[in-house]
Amino acid sequence: MGKLHDQALLKYASYWQGNWQSAARSFNVTNPANGEIIGTVADATAADAKKAVAAADTAQADWAARPAAERAKLLMRWQQLMLEHQDDLGLLLTLEQGKPLAEAKGEIAYGASYLEWFAEEAKRVYGDTIPAKSSDQRIIVLKQPVGVVAAITPWNFPNAMIARKAAAALAAGCTFVVKPAQLTPLSALAMAELADRAGIPAGVFNVVVSTDAKAIGKVLTEDPRVAKFSFTGSTNIGKQLAKQCADTVKRVSLELGGNAPFIVFDDADLDAAIDGLMASKFRNAGQTCVCTNRILVQDRVLDAFTEKLQQAIGKLKLGNGTDDKVDIGPLISDEACDKVDELLQQATENGAKVHCGGKRQAADSLFYLPTLVTGVNNDMALAQQEIFGPVAAIQSFNDEAEAIKLANATEFGLAAYFYSRDIGRIWRAAEGLHYGMVGVNEGMISNPVAPFGGVKQSGYGREGSKYGLADYMDIKYLCLGGLDK
Ligand code: NAP
């Protein structure tokens, strides 16, 4: 931590009402690369979460009443500060989350890009006028902020998952309370410090850090002052939280788990497909919701593709994210490594073959060796659950119809990818894949101008793009009557 240029970015307490808040208890944040404690953070309670919601509620009317251009200026200032401190924020993120420094800095730029995008979009929230059915009436549609927004975010993108929600909420005129994952609170708190420096008013952006996710989640989903709840995390927890929101009929957005297929058709440019796959599979050590989970390769190119993939995997460098030229950092926890072990063991017991990797680098480390496994089928847990580790699992298929059927045979529907050069096949596959996002000859699809989100049990709602503000706005219709008199 001594390496941070700006030590004031290190905050160890929740932030609401524009103040850093102490707590009776605290918890440690550790570096997954070596187990070192990197900070001790005040552990907020449910009562604290209520106070944070109260702060957001108090600030709501003033924030909503400000001209969009004024909110936009503050968001732009926040974005600039994030970029000015990209190195420090990136380092902090690597230390608590483990991803390689270059990726961590990339995440800061990615998070900041949502602040920029929604600062611009804030100025373009247009209403409508609708031709009335009667000559003495006029019909007008206004868009207004929903009110206080509460959010819960995961550890795999400690900065960007917050930025993606907060940018849209604040741009729309909503105040915001977030509970980040307990494994990665420091990035969220550094964002609060920069929001404060940017001049974002007290109560508009609040962060509650806690080890008691259940209790904080109960407040954020059940408090009637919260108008909208936005969650990014696992499908199981998302379902529970959506149920909790039902009693107060909150607006809900869910960005949940995925099980992305990556289809390689026999007319694909195999080298391009390898590049796309390496980015989509191994980024963040395979711990992203849009990571390729199942690689489906057409029989005719199976051997050639597998050989190229094994060569590419052999070049990956595993190591501490702060070391030079590292491609893959540690997994987030012991449980994460155990889960990958279990999925691989079950697959090999059922006939799959591990070509490389397949275990931790050392028994007591969280570094998992990049793994290639073939002979997988869609019934295996390896193909039906999120692997969330650096495992490339290959299945084969015979024809296009089989590929689409296999790809859709999952309860998830977040991201899918396929490689082909045939224009007819490209349209058929793009339309046939039951997913919220499809990369066609492209392995990296996330950016602020596009609508990010899923279908089926991957959730609902969209983040980013011109659609991203809609989740944070109510539509109000005005009927002006008596105009003929
Ligand atoms: P998770 O266990 O669902 O946790 C996500 C967040 O929910 C964390 O802040 C966690 O807090 C909190 N939480 C856990 N149990 C809770 C409860 N009972 N009540 C209220 N909050 C609770 O998921 P994860 O393992 O951290 O993250 C990985 C998952 O996120 C994967 O499934 C991945 O696909 C998904 N994800 C989806 C997207 C997307 O955009 N669709 C993006 C990134 C990740 P604590 O950590 O403090 O326990």
XYZ file of C-alpha atoms and ligand atoms in Angstrom:
533
model
C 0.000 0.000 0.000
C 2.996 2.253 0.520
C 3.331 2.332 -3.277
C 0.170 4.410 -3.786
C 1.101 7.958 -4.844
C -1.988 9.383 -3.201
C -2.330 7.755 0.202
C -5.575 9.636 0.841
C -7.288 7.237 -1.575
C -6.983 4.570 1.097
C -10.158 4.691 3.138
C -11.161 2.156 5.744
C -14.733 3.097 6.622
C -18.147 3.397 5.023
C -19.132 6.737 3.527
C -22.514 8.364 3.750
C -23.826 11.890 4.198
C -20.430 13.043 2.886
C -18.611 11.594 5.933
C -16.445 8.574 6.730
C -18.275 6.544 9.337
C -16.714 4.517 12.114
C -18.091 1.199 13.374
C -17.737 -0.909 16.504
C -16.228 -3.854 14.613
C -13.808 -4.216 11.743
C -12.624 -6.806 9.219
C -9.470 -7.472 7.241
C -9.061 -7.203 3.477
C -6.424 -9.578 2.093
C -4.405 -9.884 -1.098
C -5.381 -13.174 -2.808
C -1.901 -13.437 -4.367
C -0.154 -13.901 -1.019
C -2.692 -13.723 1.802
C -1.241 -10.470 3.197
C -3.609 -8.145 5.013
C -3.853 -4.927 3.013
C -6.336 -3.064 5.172
C -8.726 -3.258 8.103
C -12.130 -1.814 7.397
C -14.981 -0.690 9.677
C -17.772 -3.278 9.521
C -21.125 -1.547 9.009
C -24.395 -2.878 10.452
C -27.993 -2.890 9.275
C -28.597 0.242 11.384
C -25.768 1.914 9.466
C -27.330 0.899 6.149
C -30.550 2.605 7.297
C -28.561 5.771 7.964
C -27.024 5.618 4.501
C -30.480 5.234 2.957
C -31.693 8.189 5.028
C -28.778 10.276 3.729
C -29.628 9.357 0.132
C -33.290 10.092 0.751
C -32.508 13.528 2.199
C -30.263 14.410 -0.755
C -32.694 13.102 -3.399
C -34.922 16.143 -4.001
C -32.060 18.604 -4.421
C -30.084 16.277 -6.696
C -33.099 15.586 -8.913
C -33.884 19.314 -9.162
C -30.437 20.261 -10.462
C -30.184 20.856 -14.204
C -28.885 17.803 -16.061
C -25.938 19.878 -17.274
C -24.862 20.497 -13.678
C -25.070 16.801 -12.775
C -23.153 16.037 -15.969
C -20.329 18.415 -15.013
C -19.906 16.717 -11.646
C -19.884 13.258 -13.267
C -17.254 14.426 -15.771
C -15.121 15.770 -12.934
C -15.432 12.396 -11.172
C -14.442 10.622 -14.390
C -11.389 12.872 -14.829
C -10.273 12.204 -11.258
C -10.603 8.461 -11.806
C -8.401 8.706 -14.867
C -5.894 10.993 -13.144
C -5.599 8.369 -10.400
C -5.795 5.376 -12.740
C -2.416 3.989 -11.614
C -3.264 4.141 -7.915
C -6.800 2.829 -8.381
C -5.474 0.035 -10.597
C -2.862 -0.970 -8.038
C -5.422 -0.960 -5.235
C -7.715 -3.118 -7.340
C -4.957 -5.633 -8.125
C -3.983 -5.848 -4.461
C -7.481 -6.672 -3.248
C -8.789 -8.614 -6.253
C -5.724 -10.203 -7.855
C -6.141 -9.399 -11.564
C -2.995 -8.317 -13.460
C -2.191 -4.610 -13.127
C -2.748 -3.854 -16.823
C -6.213 -5.399 -16.589
C -6.930 -3.533 -13.365
C -5.986 -0.213 -14.951
C -8.142 -1.191 -17.922
C -11.042 -1.721 -15.526
C -10.576 1.797 -14.117
C -10.691 3.254 -17.644
C -13.730 1.082 -18.397
C -15.511 2.236 -15.210
C -14.640 5.865 -15.957
C -16.005 5.497 -19.484
C -19.498 4.917 -18.000
C -19.216 8.149 -16.025
C -18.359 9.981 -19.231
C -21.072 8.278 -21.277
C -23.871 8.917 -18.785
C -22.687 12.487 -18.122
C -23.319 13.038 -21.821
C -26.588 11.080 -21.885
C -27.941 13.037 -18.876
C -28.346 16.001 -21.221
C -30.360 13.971 -23.724
C -33.240 12.678 -21.650
C -36.012 13.686 -23.999
C -39.714 13.423 -23.356
C -42.485 13.196 -25.968
C -45.532 15.040 -27.158
C -48.286 12.787 -28.436
C -51.126 13.911 -30.744
C -54.194 14.036 -28.506
C -57.551 12.464 -29.366
C -59.360 15.688 -28.583
C -58.638 19.202 -29.860
C -58.773 20.736 -26.380
C -56.121 18.415 -24.979
C -52.360 18.116 -25.248
C -50.459 15.000 -24.189
C -46.914 15.235 -22.911
C -44.557 12.566 -21.580
C -41.945 13.515 -18.974
C -39.092 11.378 -17.685
C -38.192 11.773 -14.044
C -35.673 10.055 -11.745
C -37.103 7.039 -9.886
C -35.634 8.236 -6.564
C -33.162 6.559 -4.214
C -31.280 3.660 -5.823
C -29.640 0.885 -3.803
C -27.111 -1.511 -5.321
C -25.108 -4.598 -4.392
C -22.030 -5.477 -6.434
C -19.574 -8.412 -6.725
C -15.820 -8.726 -6.219
C -14.818 -9.558 -9.798
C -15.052 -5.937 -11.047
C -14.730 -3.904 -7.835
C -14.719 -0.561 -9.652
C -16.613 -1.009 -12.918
C -19.699 -2.764 -11.558
C -20.251 0.221 -9.252
C -19.412 2.844 -11.887
C -21.794 1.247 -14.397
C -24.737 1.616 -12.011
C -23.822 4.846 -10.210
C -23.127 6.716 -13.460
C -26.589 5.999 -14.843
C -28.354 6.574 -11.519
C -26.667 9.903 -10.811
C -27.093 11.087 -14.398
C -30.822 10.333 -14.200
C -31.091 12.394 -10.995
C -31.153 9.525 -8.479
C -29.112 9.307 -5.307
C -27.244 6.069 -4.683
C -26.234 3.650 -1.912
C -23.979 0.703 -2.752
C -22.815 -2.310 -0.788
C -19.674 -3.662 -2.479
C -18.417 -7.225 -1.942
C -16.667 -7.671 1.385
C -13.588 -9.083 -0.402
C -13.052 -5.852 -2.370
C -14.287 -2.803 -0.443
C -11.206 -0.604 -0.903
C -11.819 0.183 -4.583
C -15.372 1.273 -3.748
C -14.165 3.505 -0.913
C -11.532 5.093 -3.155
C -14.331 5.886 -5.621
C -16.224 7.607 -2.800
C -13.152 9.687 -1.952
C -12.953 10.831 -5.589
C -16.697 11.515 -5.741
C -16.214 13.739 -2.721
C -13.269 15.544 -4.359
C -15.315 15.957 -7.549
C -17.883 17.941 -5.550
C -20.689 15.400 -5.692
C -22.952 16.619 -2.863
C -23.226 14.819 0.460
C -25.747 11.979 0.397
C -25.713 11.517 -3.396
C -23.124 8.683 -3.513
C -22.905 6.464 -0.423
C -20.939 3.264 0.244
C -21.723 0.766 3.006
C -19.033 -1.867 3.607
C -19.882 -4.845 5.733
C -19.343 -8.542 6.326
C -23.075 -8.948 6.943
C -24.340 -8.968 3.349
C -27.640 -10.521 4.365
C -28.531 -7.828 6.904
C -27.440 -4.949 4.669
C -29.242 -6.571 1.720
C -32.424 -6.780 3.782
C -32.357 -3.036 4.403
C -31.554 -2.144 0.812
C -34.291 -4.382 -0.615
C -37.003 -3.727 1.984
C -36.672 -0.068 3.000
C -39.591 1.796 1.398
C -37.419 4.873 0.807
C -35.452 2.900 -1.777
C -37.265 3.138 -5.111
C -35.004 0.945 -7.193
C -32.656 -1.944 -6.488
C -29.864 -2.967 -8.842
C -27.856 -6.151 -8.292
C -24.868 -7.709 -9.978
C -23.885 -11.134 -8.712
C -24.880 -14.765 -8.735
C -28.271 -15.943 -9.962
C -29.190 -17.600 -6.644
C -28.637 -14.486 -4.549
C -30.255 -12.312 -7.226
C -33.442 -14.391 -7.078
C -33.608 -14.064 -3.285
C -33.082 -10.317 -3.419
C -35.715 -9.852 -6.132
C -38.213 -11.639 -3.851
C -37.280 -9.330 -0.995
C -38.009 -6.325 -3.228
C -41.519 -7.527 -4.004
C -43.226 -6.257 -0.849
C -42.333 -2.641 -1.585
C -42.768 -3.134 -5.368
C -39.333 -1.728 -6.161
C -37.985 -1.425 -9.645
C -35.345 -4.174 -9.932
C -32.433 -4.772 -12.308
C -30.493 -8.026 -12.150
C -27.128 -8.658 -13.807
C -26.612 -12.313 -12.917
C -24.526 -15.289 -13.890
C -23.741 -16.501 -17.387
C -22.723 -19.656 -19.212
C -21.314 -18.252 -22.439
C -20.906 -20.580 -25.422
C -18.089 -19.798 -27.857
C -18.892 -21.470 -31.178
C -16.205 -22.071 -33.789
C -17.774 -22.965 -37.142
C -15.744 -24.782 -39.769
C -15.564 -21.675 -41.995
C -14.115 -19.521 -39.185
C -10.769 -17.765 -39.282
C -9.209 -20.036 -36.650
C -6.422 -17.640 -35.635
C -8.918 -14.830 -35.088
C -11.089 -17.240 -33.107
C -8.122 -18.170 -30.898
C -7.405 -14.475 -30.209
C -11.054 -13.831 -29.372
C -11.258 -16.892 -27.174
C -8.090 -16.107 -25.215
C -9.486 -12.654 -24.379
C -12.929 -13.920 -23.528
C -11.848 -17.025 -21.608
C -8.785 -16.011 -19.623
C -9.435 -12.354 -18.735
C -9.587 -11.983 -14.947
C -8.469 -15.658 -14.708
C -11.838 -16.697 -16.125
C -13.773 -14.910 -13.382
C -16.159 -12.745 -15.397
C -19.857 -13.201 -16.045
C -19.290 -12.946 -19.823
C -16.315 -15.335 -19.832
C -16.550 -18.180 -22.290
C -17.718 -21.205 -20.328
C -18.235 -23.721 -23.150
C -16.176 -23.892 -26.329
C -18.156 -25.583 -29.128
C -16.017 -26.544 -32.117
C -17.247 -28.041 -35.403
C -15.855 -31.567 -35.943
C -13.975 -30.707 -39.151
C -11.759 -28.109 -37.405
C -11.664 -29.677 -33.933
C -8.096 -31.024 -34.052
C -6.584 -27.929 -35.681
C -8.355 -25.619 -33.257
C -7.455 -27.665 -30.162
C -3.791 -27.706 -31.143
C -3.689 -23.935 -31.677
C -5.468 -23.376 -28.378
C -3.049 -25.560 -26.467
C -0.137 -23.550 -27.917
C -1.771 -20.254 -26.939
C -2.504 -21.484 -23.409
C 1.131 -22.610 -23.072
C 2.235 -18.981 -23.494
C 0.139 -17.617 -20.612
C 2.122 -16.339 -17.646
C 0.632 -16.978 -14.230
C 1.722 -14.759 -11.365
C 1.176 -11.986 -8.884
C -0.777 -9.248 -10.694
C 1.760 -6.613 -9.724
C 4.622 -8.496 -11.453
C 5.630 -7.658 -15.004
C 3.876 -9.224 -17.990
C 1.539 -11.426 -15.978
C -1.535 -12.703 -17.867
C -3.322 -14.530 -15.078
C -3.497 -13.740 -11.379
C -4.832 -15.854 -8.510
C -8.428 -16.945 -8.101
C -10.329 -15.010 -5.481
C -10.531 -17.690 -2.764
C -9.857 -21.238 -1.685
C -13.503 -22.106 -2.361
C -13.156 -20.850 -5.938
C -10.157 -23.183 -6.517
C -11.982 -26.097 -4.888
C -14.998 -25.535 -7.129
C -12.843 -25.669 -10.277
C -11.199 -28.879 -8.978
C -14.593 -30.475 -8.372
C -15.959 -29.549 -11.801
C -12.852 -30.965 -13.494
C -12.873 -34.125 -11.423
C -16.503 -34.822 -12.266
C -15.816 -34.158 -15.966
C -12.784 -36.462 -16.113
C -14.681 -39.210 -14.282
C -17.189 -38.985 -17.111
C -14.692 -39.205 -19.936
C -13.254 -35.691 -20.409
C -9.480 -35.390 -20.889
C -7.227 -32.745 -19.297
C -4.408 -31.746 -21.695
C -2.670 -29.188 -19.461
C -3.188 -27.572 -16.066
C -6.034 -29.075 -14.074
C -4.713 -28.113 -10.639
C -3.391 -25.338 -8.451
C 0.204 -24.226 -8.951
C 0.947 -25.326 -5.380
C -1.309 -26.956 -2.817
C -1.630 -23.873 -0.625
C -1.837 -21.213 -3.364
C -4.809 -19.605 -5.102
C -3.010 -19.681 -8.457
C -4.801 -22.122 -10.753
C -2.915 -23.395 -13.779
C -4.440 -22.474 -17.176
C -6.260 -25.617 -18.206
C -7.374 -27.239 -21.456
C -9.939 -30.031 -21.309
C -11.553 -31.852 -24.231
C -14.284 -34.444 -24.595
C -16.721 -32.364 -22.560
C -20.446 -32.780 -23.043
C -23.313 -30.453 -22.229
C -24.654 -32.611 -19.379
C -21.513 -32.243 -17.304
C -21.555 -29.769 -14.418
C -18.499 -28.217 -16.096
C -20.784 -27.229 -18.986
C -23.836 -26.255 -16.938
C -22.306 -24.242 -14.089
C -20.141 -21.124 -14.238
C -16.554 -22.407 -14.006
C -15.180 -19.030 -12.893
C -11.618 -20.204 -13.426
C -8.986 -20.463 -16.212
C -10.397 -23.627 -17.780
C -10.960 -23.932 -21.538
C -13.515 -26.734 -21.935
C -14.062 -28.017 -25.475
C -17.088 -29.838 -26.864
C -17.593 -30.754 -30.502
C -20.610 -30.510 -32.797
C -21.525 -31.694 -36.223
C -23.657 -28.996 -37.853
C -25.056 -25.517 -37.359
C -28.417 -26.626 -35.947
C -26.695 -28.793 -33.342
C -24.400 -25.916 -32.345
C -27.279 -23.509 -31.737
C -29.249 -26.154 -29.849
C -26.273 -26.964 -27.596
C -25.499 -23.287 -27.065
C -29.063 -22.557 -25.949
C -29.312 -25.612 -23.696
C -28.693 -23.723 -20.456
C -30.776 -21.728 -18.001
C -28.478 -18.731 -18.560
C -28.616 -16.153 -21.352
C -25.993 -13.473 -20.840
C -23.247 -13.484 -23.505
C -22.533 -15.798 -26.452
C -19.799 -15.697 -29.092
C -19.320 -17.304 -32.456
C -16.827 -17.215 -35.317
C -17.841 -17.651 -38.943
C -17.201 -15.882 -42.278
C -20.471 -16.949 -43.882
C -22.972 -14.088 -43.971
C -26.032 -16.318 -44.042
C -24.800 -18.401 -41.127
C -23.868 -15.248 -39.215
C -27.445 -13.947 -39.389
C -29.004 -17.313 -38.594
C -26.756 -17.892 -35.590
C -27.015 -14.303 -34.302
C -30.803 -14.495 -34.371
C -30.990 -18.062 -33.076
C -28.854 -17.596 -29.973
C -31.050 -16.897 -26.964
C -28.710 -14.436 -25.261
C -28.715 -10.746 -24.341
C -25.355 -10.129 -26.042
C -23.672 -11.881 -28.954
C -20.080 -11.363 -30.092
C -19.769 -12.189 -33.807
C -16.099 -12.667 -34.686
C -15.394 -10.724 -31.484
C -14.406 -11.865 -28.003
C -14.567 -8.546 -26.110
C -18.006 -7.003 -26.191
C -18.358 -4.769 -23.109
C -18.365 -1.010 -23.631
C -20.454 1.939 -22.444
C -22.188 2.653 -25.751
C -23.787 -0.820 -25.891
C -26.607 -2.288 -23.755
C -25.096 -4.825 -21.337
C -27.467 -7.412 -19.874
C -29.005 -10.827 -20.133
C -32.130 -12.858 -20.734
C -33.480 -16.012 -19.038
C -31.920 -16.548 -15.601
C -29.073 -14.145 -16.374
C -31.380 -11.316 -15.352
C -33.128 -8.272 -16.719
C -32.379 -4.590 -17.184
C -29.590 -3.066 -19.248
C -26.474 -1.132 -18.272
C -24.753 1.327 -20.603
C -26.026 2.747 -23.894
C -29.045 4.935 -24.548
C -31.151 2.188 -22.939
C -29.209 2.332 -19.667
C -30.921 5.437 -18.301
C -34.409 3.994 -18.691
C -33.897 1.686 -15.700
C -33.465 4.764 -13.486
C -36.328 6.888 -14.829
C -40.072 6.919 -14.407
C -42.333 7.896 -17.254
C -45.017 10.419 -16.337
C -47.784 11.386 -18.706
C -49.435 14.803 -18.482
C -52.846 15.396 -20.001
C -53.533 19.112 -20.417
C -57.231 19.676 -20.903
C -59.588 22.589 -21.471
C -57.339 24.265 -24.006
C -60.161 25.327 -26.373
C -61.768 27.637 -23.824
P -22.609 -13.316 -5.033
O -22.195 -14.317 -4.032
O -24.005 -13.323 -5.510
O -22.268 -11.896 -4.367
C -22.540 -10.693 -5.027
C -22.856 -9.632 -4.005
O -24.004 -10.040 -3.247
C -21.748 -9.394 -2.993
O -21.711 -8.031 -2.663
C -22.217 -10.219 -1.793
O -21.722 -9.725 -0.577
C -23.703 -10.000 -1.870
N -24.482 -11.009 -1.186
C -24.195 -12.319 -0.998
N -25.194 -12.919 -0.301
C -26.128 -11.959 -0.056
C -27.380 -11.950 0.615
N -27.907 -13.055 1.156
N -28.069 -10.783 0.680
C -27.564 -9.668 0.141
N -26.376 -9.609 -0.520
C -25.666 -10.756 -0.613
O -21.714 -13.353 -6.322
P -20.124 -13.323 -6.412
O -19.631 -14.695 -6.225
O -19.559 -12.259 -5.544
O -19.910 -12.800 -7.902
C -19.844 -13.639 -8.963
C -21.187 -13.736 -9.663
O -21.537 -12.458 -10.189
C -21.120 -14.649 -10.852
O -22.291 -15.417 -10.909
C -21.044 -13.689 -12.027
O -21.478 -14.224 -13.236
C -21.909 -12.590 -11.545
N -21.636 -11.344 -12.286
C -22.566 -10.905 -13.183
C -22.318 -9.763 -13.933
C -23.314 -9.271 -14.937
O -23.198 -8.114 -15.349
N -24.290 -10.063 -15.345
C -21.117 -9.064 -13.754
C -20.186 -9.544 -12.829
C -20.468 -10.694 -12.097
P -20.387 -10.329 0.090
O -19.426 -10.503 -0.991
O -20.001 -9.270 1.027
O -20.788 -11.619 0.709
